[in-house]
Short mmCIF file of C-alpha atoms and ligand atoms in Angstrom, two decimals:
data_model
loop_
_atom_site.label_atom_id
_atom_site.label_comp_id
_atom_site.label_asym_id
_atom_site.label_seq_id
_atom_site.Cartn_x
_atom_site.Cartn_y
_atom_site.Cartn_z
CA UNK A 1 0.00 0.00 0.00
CA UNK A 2 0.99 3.83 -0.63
CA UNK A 3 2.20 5.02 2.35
CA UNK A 4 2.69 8.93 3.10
CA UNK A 5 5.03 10.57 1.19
CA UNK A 6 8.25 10.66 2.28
CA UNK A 7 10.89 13.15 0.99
CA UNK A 8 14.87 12.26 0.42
CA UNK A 9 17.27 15.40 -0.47
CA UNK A 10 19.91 14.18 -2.81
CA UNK A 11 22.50 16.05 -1.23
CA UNK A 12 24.46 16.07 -5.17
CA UNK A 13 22.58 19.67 -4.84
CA UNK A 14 24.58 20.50 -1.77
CA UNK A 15 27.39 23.09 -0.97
CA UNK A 16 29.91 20.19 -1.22
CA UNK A 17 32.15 22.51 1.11
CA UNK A 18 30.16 21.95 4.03
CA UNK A 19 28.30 19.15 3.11
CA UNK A 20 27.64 18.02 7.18
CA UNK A 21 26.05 21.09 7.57
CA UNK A 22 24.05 21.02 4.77
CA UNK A 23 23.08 17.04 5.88
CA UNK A 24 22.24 18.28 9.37
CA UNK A 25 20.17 21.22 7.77
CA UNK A 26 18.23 19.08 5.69
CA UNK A 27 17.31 16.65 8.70
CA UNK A 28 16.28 19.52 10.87
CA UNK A 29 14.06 20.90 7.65
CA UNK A 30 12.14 17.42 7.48
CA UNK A 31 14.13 14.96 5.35
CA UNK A 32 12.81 11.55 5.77
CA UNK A 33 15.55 10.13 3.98
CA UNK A 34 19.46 11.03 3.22
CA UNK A 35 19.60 10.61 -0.38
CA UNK A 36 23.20 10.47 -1.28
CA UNK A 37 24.13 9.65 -5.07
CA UNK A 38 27.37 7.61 -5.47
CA UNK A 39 28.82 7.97 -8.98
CA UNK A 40 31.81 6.38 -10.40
CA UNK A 41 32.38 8.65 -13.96
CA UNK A 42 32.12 5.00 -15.60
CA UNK A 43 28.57 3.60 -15.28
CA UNK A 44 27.62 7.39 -15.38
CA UNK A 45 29.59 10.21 -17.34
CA UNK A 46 30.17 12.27 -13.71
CA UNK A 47 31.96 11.61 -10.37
CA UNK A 48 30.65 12.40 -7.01
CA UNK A 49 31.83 10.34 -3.33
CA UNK A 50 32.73 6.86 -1.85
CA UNK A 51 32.06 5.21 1.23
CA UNK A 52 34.58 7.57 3.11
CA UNK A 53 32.49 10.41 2.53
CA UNK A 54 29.42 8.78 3.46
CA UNK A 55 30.78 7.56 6.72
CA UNK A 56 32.09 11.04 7.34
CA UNK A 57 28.68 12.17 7.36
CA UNK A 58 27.03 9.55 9.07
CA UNK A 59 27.43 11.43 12.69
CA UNK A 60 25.64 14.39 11.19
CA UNK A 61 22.10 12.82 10.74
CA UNK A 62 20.16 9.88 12.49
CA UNK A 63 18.01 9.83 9.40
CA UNK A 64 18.39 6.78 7.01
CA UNK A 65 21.07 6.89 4.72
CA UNK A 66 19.09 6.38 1.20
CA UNK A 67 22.54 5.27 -0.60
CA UNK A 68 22.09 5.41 -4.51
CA UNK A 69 24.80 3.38 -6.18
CA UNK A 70 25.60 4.37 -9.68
CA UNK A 71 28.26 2.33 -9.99
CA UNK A 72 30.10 -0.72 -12.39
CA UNK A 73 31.61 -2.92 -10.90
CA UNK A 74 28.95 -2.98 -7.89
CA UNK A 75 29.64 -6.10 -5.84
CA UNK A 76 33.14 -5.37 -4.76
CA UNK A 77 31.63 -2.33 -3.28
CA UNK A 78 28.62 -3.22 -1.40
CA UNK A 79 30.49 -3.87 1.61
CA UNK A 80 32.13 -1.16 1.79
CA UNK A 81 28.60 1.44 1.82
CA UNK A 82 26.87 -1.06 4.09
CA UNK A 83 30.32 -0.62 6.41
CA UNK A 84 29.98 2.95 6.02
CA UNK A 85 26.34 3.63 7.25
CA UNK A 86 24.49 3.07 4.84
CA UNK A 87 20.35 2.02 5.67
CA UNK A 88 19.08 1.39 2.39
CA UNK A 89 21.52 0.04 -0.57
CA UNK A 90 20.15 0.95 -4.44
CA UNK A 91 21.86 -0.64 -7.13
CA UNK A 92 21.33 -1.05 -10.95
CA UNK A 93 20.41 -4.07 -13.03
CA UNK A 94 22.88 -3.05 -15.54
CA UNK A 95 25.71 -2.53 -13.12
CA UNK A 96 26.63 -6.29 -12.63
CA UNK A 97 26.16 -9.27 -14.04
CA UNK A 98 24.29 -11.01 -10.98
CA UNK A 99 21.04 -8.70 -9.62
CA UNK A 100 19.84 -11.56 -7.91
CA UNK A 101 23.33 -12.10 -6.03
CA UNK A 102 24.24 -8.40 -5.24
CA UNK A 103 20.50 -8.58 -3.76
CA UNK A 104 21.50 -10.93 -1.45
CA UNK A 105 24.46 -9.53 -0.74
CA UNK A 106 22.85 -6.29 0.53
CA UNK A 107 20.47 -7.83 2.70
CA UNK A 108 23.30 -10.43 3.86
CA UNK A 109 25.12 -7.21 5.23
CA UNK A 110 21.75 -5.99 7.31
CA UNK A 111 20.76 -3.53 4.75
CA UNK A 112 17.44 -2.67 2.89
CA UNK A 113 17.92 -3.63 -0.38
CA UNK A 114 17.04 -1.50 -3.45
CA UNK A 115 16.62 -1.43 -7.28
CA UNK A 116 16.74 1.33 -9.40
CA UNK A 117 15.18 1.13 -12.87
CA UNK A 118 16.55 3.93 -15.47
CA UNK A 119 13.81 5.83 -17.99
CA UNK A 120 14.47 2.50 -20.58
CA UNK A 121 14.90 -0.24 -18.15
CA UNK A 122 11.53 -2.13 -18.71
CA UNK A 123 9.92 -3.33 -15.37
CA UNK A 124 10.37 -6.77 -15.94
CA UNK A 125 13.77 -6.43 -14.89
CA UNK A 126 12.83 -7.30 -11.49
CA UNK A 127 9.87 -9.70 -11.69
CA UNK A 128 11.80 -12.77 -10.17
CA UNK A 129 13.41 -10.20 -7.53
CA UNK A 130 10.50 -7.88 -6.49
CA UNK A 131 9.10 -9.87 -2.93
CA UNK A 132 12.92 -9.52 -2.04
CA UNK A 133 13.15 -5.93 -2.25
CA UNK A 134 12.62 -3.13 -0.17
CA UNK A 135 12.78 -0.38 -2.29
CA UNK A 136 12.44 0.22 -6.13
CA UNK A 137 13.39 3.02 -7.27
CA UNK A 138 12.41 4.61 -10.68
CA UNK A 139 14.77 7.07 -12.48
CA UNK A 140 12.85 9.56 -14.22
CA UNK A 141 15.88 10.93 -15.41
CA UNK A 142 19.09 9.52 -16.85
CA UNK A 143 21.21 8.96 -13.71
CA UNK A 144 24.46 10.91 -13.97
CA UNK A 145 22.91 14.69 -13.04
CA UNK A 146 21.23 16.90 -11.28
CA UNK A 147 19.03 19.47 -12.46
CA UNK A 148 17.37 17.48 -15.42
CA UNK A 149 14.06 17.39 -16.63
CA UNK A 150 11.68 14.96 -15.45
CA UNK A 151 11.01 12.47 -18.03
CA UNK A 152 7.01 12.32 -18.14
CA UNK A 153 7.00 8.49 -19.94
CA UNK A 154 7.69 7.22 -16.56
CA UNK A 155 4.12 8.03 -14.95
CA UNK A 156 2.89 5.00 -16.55
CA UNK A 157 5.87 2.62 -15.01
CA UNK A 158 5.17 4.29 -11.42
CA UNK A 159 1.18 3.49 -11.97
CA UNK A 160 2.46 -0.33 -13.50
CA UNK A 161 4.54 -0.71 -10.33
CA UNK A 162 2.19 0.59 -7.72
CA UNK A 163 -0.08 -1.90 -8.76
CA UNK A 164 2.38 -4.70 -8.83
CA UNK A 165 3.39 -3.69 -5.22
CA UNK A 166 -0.06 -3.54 -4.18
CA UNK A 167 -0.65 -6.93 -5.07
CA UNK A 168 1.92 -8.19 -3.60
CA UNK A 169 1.22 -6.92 -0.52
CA UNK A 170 4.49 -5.88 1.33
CA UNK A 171 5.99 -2.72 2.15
CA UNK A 172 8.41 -1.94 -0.69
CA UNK A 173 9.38 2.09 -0.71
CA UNK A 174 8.48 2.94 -4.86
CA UNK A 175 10.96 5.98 -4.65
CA UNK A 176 11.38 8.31 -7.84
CA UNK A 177 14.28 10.18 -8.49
CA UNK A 178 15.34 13.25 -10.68
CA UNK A 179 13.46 16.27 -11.82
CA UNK A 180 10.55 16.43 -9.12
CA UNK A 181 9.24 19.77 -7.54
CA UNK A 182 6.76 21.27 -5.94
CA UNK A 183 4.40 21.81 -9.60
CA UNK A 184 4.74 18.08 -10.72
CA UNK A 185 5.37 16.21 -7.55
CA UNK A 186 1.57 15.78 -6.33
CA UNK A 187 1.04 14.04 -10.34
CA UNK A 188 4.04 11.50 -9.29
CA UNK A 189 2.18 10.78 -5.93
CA UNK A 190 -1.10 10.27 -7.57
CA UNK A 191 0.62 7.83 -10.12
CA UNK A 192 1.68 5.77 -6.98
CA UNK A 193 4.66 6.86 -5.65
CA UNK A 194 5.60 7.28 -2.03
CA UNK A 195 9.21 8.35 -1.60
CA UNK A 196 10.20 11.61 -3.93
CA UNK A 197 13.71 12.40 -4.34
CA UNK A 198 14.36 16.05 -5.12
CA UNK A 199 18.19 17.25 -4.78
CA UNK A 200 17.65 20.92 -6.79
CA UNK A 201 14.14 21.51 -5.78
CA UNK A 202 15.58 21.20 -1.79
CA UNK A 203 18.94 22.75 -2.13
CA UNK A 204 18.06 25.96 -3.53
CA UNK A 205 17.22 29.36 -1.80
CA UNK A 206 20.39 28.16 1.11
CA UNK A 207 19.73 26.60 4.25
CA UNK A 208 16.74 29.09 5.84
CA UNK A 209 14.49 28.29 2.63
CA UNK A 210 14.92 24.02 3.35
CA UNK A 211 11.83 23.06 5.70
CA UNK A 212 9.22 25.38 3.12
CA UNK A 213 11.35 23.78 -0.04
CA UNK A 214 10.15 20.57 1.61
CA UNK A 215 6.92 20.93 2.67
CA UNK A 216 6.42 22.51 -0.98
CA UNK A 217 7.26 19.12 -2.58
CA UNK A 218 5.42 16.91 -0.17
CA UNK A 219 2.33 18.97 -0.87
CA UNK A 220 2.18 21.24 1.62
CA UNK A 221 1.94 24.88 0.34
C1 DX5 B 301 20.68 11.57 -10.81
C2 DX5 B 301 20.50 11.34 -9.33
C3 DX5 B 301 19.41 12.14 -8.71
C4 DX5 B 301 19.50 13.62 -8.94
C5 DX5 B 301 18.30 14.33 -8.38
O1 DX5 B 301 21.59 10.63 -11.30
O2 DX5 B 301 20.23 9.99 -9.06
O3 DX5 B 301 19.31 11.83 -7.33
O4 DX5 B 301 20.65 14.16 -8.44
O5 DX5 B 301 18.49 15.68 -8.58
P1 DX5 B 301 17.32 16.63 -9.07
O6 DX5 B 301 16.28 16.58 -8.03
O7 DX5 B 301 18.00 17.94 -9.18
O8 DX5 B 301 16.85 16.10 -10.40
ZN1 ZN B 302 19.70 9.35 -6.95
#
């Protein structure tokens, strides 16, 4: 079932300078989630921060730790991110050779496990895997940057999924990530979706505007 929405900064739209400010600013403004975007300038054409990073920050925020893993070889580094602090692990199908295996892995470790689909990634990428997850997550922009435009073709995958989590009846978090804000977020709720990443729509406006940027995109006004 849909649960209430549930927001997750992607702190790639932070002042990297001071990003455990920024993290601790975020919580205090209503995060649910940590959304923190790993990226390796190989599976994606852009490099952002490793497990160091994300265990430096881990003291600044009791809030889970939303780890997005946009990264090829993936396995190697599992470990490593659950080691770190990381809650809730999100890989891609495309970024090893075993999804079923790296699943396991993740939840081996104590972790919530995650699978994020990009804008061509068909949802029958994780039929035989979707009663072990607990999270999918649904790209609706090409992972790699911040500050794209959200791809409307992937209403109809959130509705497809919502229904396929529905019947299934566990709690799986159908998060959807890249291009939401406050005028198109409440048409990616209604299509099913209960955790909305938004990196640019939270980060802008500096650290006194966070808590209304929030509220904005969870519906409030
Ligand atoms: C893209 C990342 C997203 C992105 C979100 O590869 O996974 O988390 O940074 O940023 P906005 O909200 O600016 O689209
Ligand atoms: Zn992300």
């Amino acid at each position: 079932m849909q649960q209430p929405t549930k927001i997750a900064p992607s702190i790639l739209s932070a002042d990297f300078a001071k990003l455990g400010e920024e993290v601790r600013a975020v919580d205090v403004a209503g995060a649910d989630y940590i959304h923190v975007d790993v990226m390796d300038g190989h599976f994606v054409p852009n490099l952002t921060i490793g497990p160091a990073v994300v265990k430096a920050l881990r003291a600044h925020s009791a809030k889970p730790f939303d780890v997005h893993l946009m990264i090829s070889p993936i396995d190697v580094f599992v470990p490593q991110f659950a080691e770190a602090g990381a809650d809730i692990i999100t890989v891609h199908p495309e970024a090893g050779a075993h999804l079923h295996r790296t699943i396991q892995l993740i939840k081996s470790l104590g972790k919530k496990a995650g699978v994020a689909l990009n804008p061509a990634t068909p949802l029958g990428a994780i039929d035989y895997v979707l009663p072990d997850l607990d999270l999918v997550l649904v790209m609706s922009v090409n992972p790699g940057f911040g500050g794209q435009s959200f791809i409307a073709s992937q209403l109809e995958k959130i509705r497809l999924l919502r229904q396929r989590i529905d019947k299934l009846g566990k709690k799986i978090d159908l998060e959807v990530d890249g291009g939401i804000n406050a005028d198109n977020a409440a048409e990616v709720i209604k299509a099913g979706a209960d955790v909305l990443v938004a990196g640019t729509a939270t980060f802008q406006g500096g650290p006194n505007a966070y808590a209304d940027n929030i509220r904005r995109v969870r519906g409030g006004h």
